[in-house]
Structures are given as C-alpha cells and as structure tokens.
C-alpha cells in the first residue's frame, strides 16, 4: 500500500516519492513551509519535522551558552583537540635533543606556577612576621612605668626595630595588573594549583602564563590559582 503525502494527503507513488523527516512527500510538495520554494535533499533544513529553506529556517535562542547541546559538543571537541595537539607537539619535540623534564610546555607551566606560589607565600610570611614584630615596641612604656629607674636600657628595643620600615619598603608586593575576566563556562579544578569557578564569575588580578593558561583570583570566593584561558573572556 502506497503512503500518503504529508503535504496534500494524497497517495504517493514510488516514482515521485521523497522520504525525508520521517514522512513521505511528493517531489512538488516537498517545499518550504514559509515561501513554498521547492526543496531537495541537498538544500532543505528540517525543524520539528518540517522542511524550510535556508532563509526561513527558524532561529532558536537559549538562555545561556552552556545550555545548548551544540555548544556542549563544541566544548568537548575543543578539549579533545587541545589534548591531541599537545601530544602531537610533544612527539615532534621529543627527539630534538633536550631534556623532557625541563623543556616540555607542561613542566614550564608548572615551574612558573611554583614560582608565583613561592612569591605569594613569601609575602604572606613577611606580612605575618611584620605584624608579629609590631607588638614588642608597646612593651617598653609598661616597663618604664613600673621601673622608671631603668629608662635608658628601655630605649634599646626601639633601636632594634629601626630597620623595619626599610624592610617593608624593599619587600612590598608588586602592584596588581588590574586585568579582569568573566567566566563563560563552569570549571572544576583538576589539580591543587588550579582554581574552580562558575559561569559568570569575575576573575581579577589575572596574569597570563602561556597561550592556554592564566593565573588569577575568583572575586566571589577569594580563591586563586591557575585557570584555562579559553573558559574566560576579557571584560
């Protein structure tokens, strides 16, 4: 038994049958829903099992970038391509006569990250020691009130802390670059030196590490670490 045409509901014979979008059509009935232009298997676009031409294909909109299946597929594909390209570059550079431990892009990224973390820890330890060193100068006035006869020796602690302003000025932390970025995807940290964030978070104090990674601080959580550059955009 021959099927019916989805457009005119008449019998479709094998010589004029078009099987598309899970339906059967006459060749003349297989046309755009809007302008009625006759279509074929090469120039049609299907939407909700109805044929459209390229000019009248319905445009869909989504609330966020991460909600679309197409963008999720592109995101996964981009991640896979990045891994493949890295492996290809690694294999190309593998036989060039340098040390793999010292010269791979991954090891260079880790080295830069460790240097930055070391600088941050150094400034934190310095601030702690500086805050701890400000308390002793308040002790001599108490000793002066209880034992006024020993006022000259009480001045010696003040001489001990005179070099402190010089240390503070010499080891002041470097100024922030002021670069701000906004996350366009969610990201979960895979290593201890990375930072997690959500779509829409603002990343501040951003410093580029290499073509694929940055170092910054998530304004919402206050956490800082490395993050992938293709997950954020400049504000």
Short mmCIF file of N, CA, C and O in Angstrom, two decimals, residues 109-179:
data_model
loop_
_atom_site.label_atom_id
_atom_site.label_comp_id
_atom_site.label_asym_id
_atom_site.label_seq_id
_atom_site.Cartn_x
_atom_site.Cartn_y
_atom_site.Cartn_z
N UNK A 109 55.01 25.34 32.51
CA UNK A 109 53.84 25.92 33.17
C UNK A 109 53.87 25.65 34.68
O UNK A 109 53.60 26.55 35.49
N UNK A 110 54.24 24.42 35.07
CA UNK A 110 54.31 24.08 36.49
C UNK A 110 55.40 24.90 37.18
O UNK A 110 55.23 25.37 38.31
N UNK A 111 56.53 25.09 36.50
CA UNK A 111 57.62 25.86 37.08
C UNK A 111 57.20 27.30 37.34
O UNK A 111 57.47 27.87 38.40
N UNK A 112 56.51 27.92 36.34
CA UNK A 112 56.06 29.29 36.52
C UNK A 112 55.04 29.38 37.65
O UNK A 112 55.04 30.33 38.44
N UNK A 113 54.16 28.39 37.73
CA UNK A 113 53.16 28.40 38.79
C UNK A 113 53.82 28.27 40.16
O UNK A 113 53.44 28.96 41.11
N UNK A 114 54.82 27.40 40.28
CA UNK A 114 55.51 27.24 41.56
C UNK A 114 56.23 28.51 41.96
O UNK A 114 56.27 28.88 43.14
N UNK A 115 56.81 29.21 40.98
CA UNK A 115 57.48 30.49 41.28
C UNK A 115 56.48 31.51 41.80
O UNK A 115 56.75 32.24 42.76
N UNK A 116 55.30 31.58 41.17
CA UNK A 116 54.29 32.53 41.62
C UNK A 116 53.79 32.17 43.02
O UNK A 116 53.60 33.05 43.87
N UNK A 117 53.57 30.87 43.26
CA UNK A 117 53.10 30.45 44.59
C UNK A 117 54.16 30.75 45.64
O UNK A 117 53.87 31.17 46.76
N UNK A 118 55.45 30.55 45.28
CA UNK A 118 56.53 30.84 46.22
C UNK A 118 56.55 32.33 46.57
O UNK A 118 56.75 32.71 47.73
N UNK A 119 56.34 33.20 45.56
CA UNK A 119 56.30 34.63 45.83
C UNK A 119 55.14 35.00 46.73
O UNK A 119 55.27 35.82 47.64
N UNK A 120 53.98 34.38 46.48
CA UNK A 120 52.81 34.67 47.32
C UNK A 120 53.04 34.22 48.75
O UNK A 120 52.75 34.95 49.71
N UNK A 121 53.60 33.02 48.94
CA UNK A 121 53.88 32.53 50.29
C UNK A 121 54.92 33.40 50.98
O UNK A 121 54.84 33.65 52.19
N UNK A 122 55.89 33.90 50.20
CA UNK A 122 56.91 34.75 50.79
C UNK A 122 56.29 36.03 51.35
O UNK A 122 56.58 36.46 52.47
N UNK A 123 55.39 36.64 50.57
CA UNK A 123 54.74 37.87 51.03
C UNK A 123 53.83 37.60 52.22
O UNK A 123 53.74 38.43 53.13
N UNK A 124 53.15 36.43 52.23
CA UNK A 124 52.32 36.10 53.38
C UNK A 124 53.15 35.93 54.65
O UNK A 124 52.80 36.45 55.71
N UNK A 125 54.28 35.22 54.54
CA UNK A 125 55.15 35.04 55.70
C UNK A 125 55.73 36.37 56.15
O UNK A 125 55.88 36.63 57.34
N UNK A 126 56.06 37.24 55.19
CA UNK A 126 56.62 38.55 55.54
C UNK A 126 55.61 39.39 56.29
O UNK A 126 55.93 40.05 57.29
N UNK A 127 54.33 39.36 55.82
CA UNK A 127 53.29 40.13 56.49
C UNK A 127 53.06 39.60 57.90
O UNK A 127 52.85 40.38 58.84
N UNK A 128 53.09 38.27 58.05
CA UNK A 128 52.90 37.70 59.39
C UNK A 128 54.03 38.12 60.33
O UNK A 128 53.80 38.48 61.48
N UNK A 129 55.28 38.04 59.83
CA UNK A 129 56.41 38.42 60.67
C UNK A 129 56.39 39.91 60.98
O UNK A 129 56.77 40.34 62.07
N UNK A 130 55.92 40.72 60.02
CA UNK A 130 55.86 42.17 60.25
C UNK A 130 54.80 42.50 61.29
O UNK A 130 55.00 43.34 62.16
N UNK A 131 53.64 41.84 61.19
CA UNK A 131 52.58 42.07 62.17
C UNK A 131 53.01 41.60 63.55
O UNK A 131 52.68 42.20 64.57
N UNK A 132 53.74 40.50 63.59
CA UNK A 132 54.24 40.00 64.87
C UNK A 132 55.32 40.88 65.46
O UNK A 132 55.51 40.95 66.67
N UNK A 133 56.06 41.60 64.62
CA UNK A 133 57.15 42.45 65.11
C UNK A 133 56.69 43.80 65.59
O UNK A 133 57.47 44.54 66.16
N UNK A 134 55.41 44.17 65.37
CA UNK A 134 54.95 45.48 65.79
C UNK A 134 54.52 45.50 67.24
O UNK A 134 54.39 46.55 67.84
N UNK A 135 54.25 44.30 67.82
CA UNK A 135 53.78 44.26 69.20
C UNK A 135 54.85 44.61 70.23
O UNK A 135 54.59 45.33 71.17
N UNK A 136 56.10 44.10 70.11
CA UNK A 136 57.10 44.37 71.15
C UNK A 136 57.35 45.84 71.44
O UNK A 136 57.61 46.18 72.58
N UNK A 137 57.27 46.80 70.46
CA UNK A 137 57.55 48.19 70.82
C UNK A 137 56.60 48.76 71.86
O UNK A 137 56.91 49.75 72.48
N UNK A 138 55.41 48.13 72.10
CA UNK A 138 54.48 48.64 73.10
C UNK A 138 54.86 48.21 74.51
O UNK A 138 54.31 48.70 75.46
N UNK A 139 55.78 47.25 74.62
CA UNK A 139 56.15 46.77 75.94
C UNK A 139 57.03 47.74 76.72
O UNK A 139 56.87 47.87 77.92
N UNK A 140 57.98 48.45 76.11
CA UNK A 140 58.85 49.35 76.89
C UNK A 140 58.11 50.39 77.69
O UNK A 140 58.51 50.67 78.82
N UNK A 141 57.00 51.04 77.21
CA UNK A 141 56.31 52.02 78.08
C UNK A 141 55.82 51.42 79.38
O UNK A 141 55.84 52.07 80.41
N UNK A 142 55.35 50.12 79.36
CA UNK A 142 54.91 49.49 80.60
C UNK A 142 56.08 49.31 81.56
O UNK A 142 55.96 49.49 82.76
N UNK A 143 57.23 48.92 81.00
CA UNK A 143 58.40 48.76 81.85
C UNK A 143 58.87 50.09 82.41
O UNK A 143 59.34 50.18 83.53
N UNK A 144 58.69 51.16 81.63
CA UNK A 144 59.09 52.48 82.12
C UNK A 144 58.20 52.92 83.27
O UNK A 144 58.66 53.57 84.21
N UNK A 145 56.90 52.57 83.24
CA UNK A 145 56.01 53.00 84.32
C UNK A 145 56.29 52.24 85.61
O UNK A 145 56.17 52.78 86.69
N UNK A 146 56.62 50.94 85.48
CA UNK A 146 56.84 50.14 86.69
C UNK A 146 58.25 50.33 87.24
O UNK A 146 58.46 50.33 88.45
N UNK A 147 59.23 50.50 86.34
CA UNK A 147 60.62 50.66 86.80
C UNK A 147 61.22 51.90 86.15
O UNK A 147 61.95 51.81 85.17
N UNK A 148 60.89 53.08 86.62
CA UNK A 148 61.40 54.31 86.00
C UNK A 148 62.90 54.46 86.11
O UNK A 148 63.50 55.22 85.38
N UNK A 149 63.53 53.74 87.05
CA UNK A 149 64.98 53.90 87.21
C UNK A 149 65.75 53.32 86.06
O UNK A 149 66.91 53.66 85.85
N UNK A 150 65.14 52.44 85.29
CA UNK A 150 65.84 51.79 84.17
C UNK A 150 65.37 52.33 82.83
O UNK A 150 65.19 51.61 81.88
N UNK A 151 65.12 53.60 82.75
CA UNK A 151 64.68 54.19 81.50
C UNK A 151 65.73 54.11 80.38
O UNK A 151 65.39 53.83 79.24
N UNK A 152 66.99 54.35 80.59
CA UNK A 152 67.97 54.27 79.49
C UNK A 152 68.01 52.89 78.84
O UNK A 152 67.98 52.78 77.64
N UNK A 153 68.05 51.77 79.61
CA UNK A 153 68.06 50.46 78.92
C UNK A 153 66.76 50.20 78.15
O UNK A 153 66.76 49.47 77.20
N UNK A 154 65.65 50.83 78.59
CA UNK A 154 64.37 50.57 77.90
C UNK A 154 64.37 51.10 76.48
O UNK A 154 63.56 50.72 75.67
N UNK A 155 65.29 52.01 76.15
CA UNK A 155 65.32 52.57 74.79
C UNK A 155 65.97 51.62 73.79
O UNK A 155 65.86 51.80 72.59
N UNK A 156 66.64 50.55 74.27
CA UNK A 156 67.33 49.64 73.36
C UNK A 156 66.39 48.88 72.43
O UNK A 156 66.72 48.69 71.27
N UNK A 157 65.19 48.43 72.88
CA UNK A 157 64.31 47.76 71.91
C UNK A 157 63.91 48.65 70.74
O UNK A 157 63.69 48.19 69.65
N UNK A 158 63.81 49.96 70.96
CA UNK A 158 63.46 50.86 69.86
C UNK A 158 64.53 50.86 68.79
O UNK A 158 64.25 50.93 67.61
N UNK A 159 65.80 50.78 69.20
CA UNK A 159 66.87 50.71 68.22
C UNK A 159 66.82 49.38 67.46
O UNK A 159 67.21 49.28 66.30
N UNK A 160 66.31 48.35 68.13
CA UNK A 160 66.25 47.04 67.47
C UNK A 160 65.27 47.04 66.29
O UNK A 160 65.47 46.34 65.32
N UNK A 161 64.21 47.87 66.36
CA UNK A 161 63.18 47.87 65.33
C UNK A 161 63.30 49.04 64.36
O UNK A 161 62.41 49.29 63.58
N UNK A 162 64.35 49.81 64.42
CA UNK A 162 64.51 50.92 63.48
C UNK A 162 64.64 50.47 62.03
O UNK A 162 64.09 51.10 61.14
N UNK A 163 65.31 49.36 61.68
CA UNK A 163 65.42 48.96 60.25
C UNK A 163 64.10 48.48 59.65
O UNK A 163 64.03 48.21 58.49
N UNK A 164 63.03 48.31 60.49
CA UNK A 164 61.80 47.71 59.99
C UNK A 164 61.16 48.46 58.83
O UNK A 164 60.75 47.86 57.84
N UNK A 165 61.06 49.83 58.87
CA UNK A 165 60.46 50.49 57.69
C UNK A 165 61.21 50.24 56.40
O UNK A 165 60.63 50.18 55.35
N UNK A 166 62.54 50.04 56.47
CA UNK A 166 63.32 49.77 55.26
C UNK A 166 62.95 48.41 54.69
O UNK A 166 62.78 48.23 53.50
N UNK A 167 62.76 47.41 55.57
CA UNK A 167 62.36 46.06 55.11
C UNK A 167 60.99 46.09 54.45
O UNK A 167 60.77 45.49 53.43
N UNK A 168 60.10 46.86 55.03
CA UNK A 168 58.74 46.91 54.48
C UNK A 168 58.72 47.52 53.09
O UNK A 168 58.05 47.06 52.18
N UNK A 169 59.51 48.60 52.90
CA UNK A 169 59.53 49.26 51.59
C UNK A 169 60.23 48.42 50.54
O UNK A 169 59.88 48.42 49.38
N UNK A 170 61.24 47.64 50.95
CA UNK A 170 62.01 46.86 49.99
C UNK A 170 61.26 45.63 49.52
O UNK A 170 61.42 45.19 48.40
N UNK A 171 60.41 45.06 50.39
CA UNK A 171 59.76 43.79 50.04
C UNK A 171 58.28 43.96 49.79
O UNK A 171 57.52 43.03 49.95
N UNK A 172 57.85 45.15 49.45
CA UNK A 172 56.42 45.37 49.17
C UNK A 172 55.99 44.53 47.98
O UNK A 172 56.74 44.40 47.01
N UNK A 173 54.80 43.92 48.01
CA UNK A 173 54.34 43.08 46.89
C UNK A 173 54.17 43.89 45.64
O UNK A 173 53.85 45.08 45.68
N UNK A 174 54.38 43.29 44.47
CA UNK A 174 54.23 44.02 43.19
C UNK A 174 52.80 44.44 42.97
O UNK A 174 51.87 43.78 43.41
N UNK A 175 52.57 45.56 42.29
CA UNK A 175 51.19 46.03 42.06
C UNK A 175 50.43 45.09 41.15
O UNK A 175 51.00 44.42 40.30
N UNK A 176 49.11 45.04 41.34
CA UNK A 176 48.25 44.18 40.51
C UNK A 176 48.15 44.71 39.10
O UNK A 176 48.17 45.92 38.85
N UNK A 177 48.07 43.77 38.16
CA UNK A 177 47.96 44.17 36.75
C UNK A 177 46.60 44.79 36.43
O UNK A 177 46.46 45.52 35.48
N UNK A 178 45.58 44.48 37.29
CA UNK A 178 44.27 45.09 37.09
C UNK A 178 43.43 44.46 36.00
O UNK A 178 42.36 44.95 35.69
N UNK A 179 43.88 43.37 35.38
CA UNK A 179 43.10 42.74 34.31
C UNK A 179 41.95 41.94 34.91
O UNK A 179 42.12 41.23 35.87
#
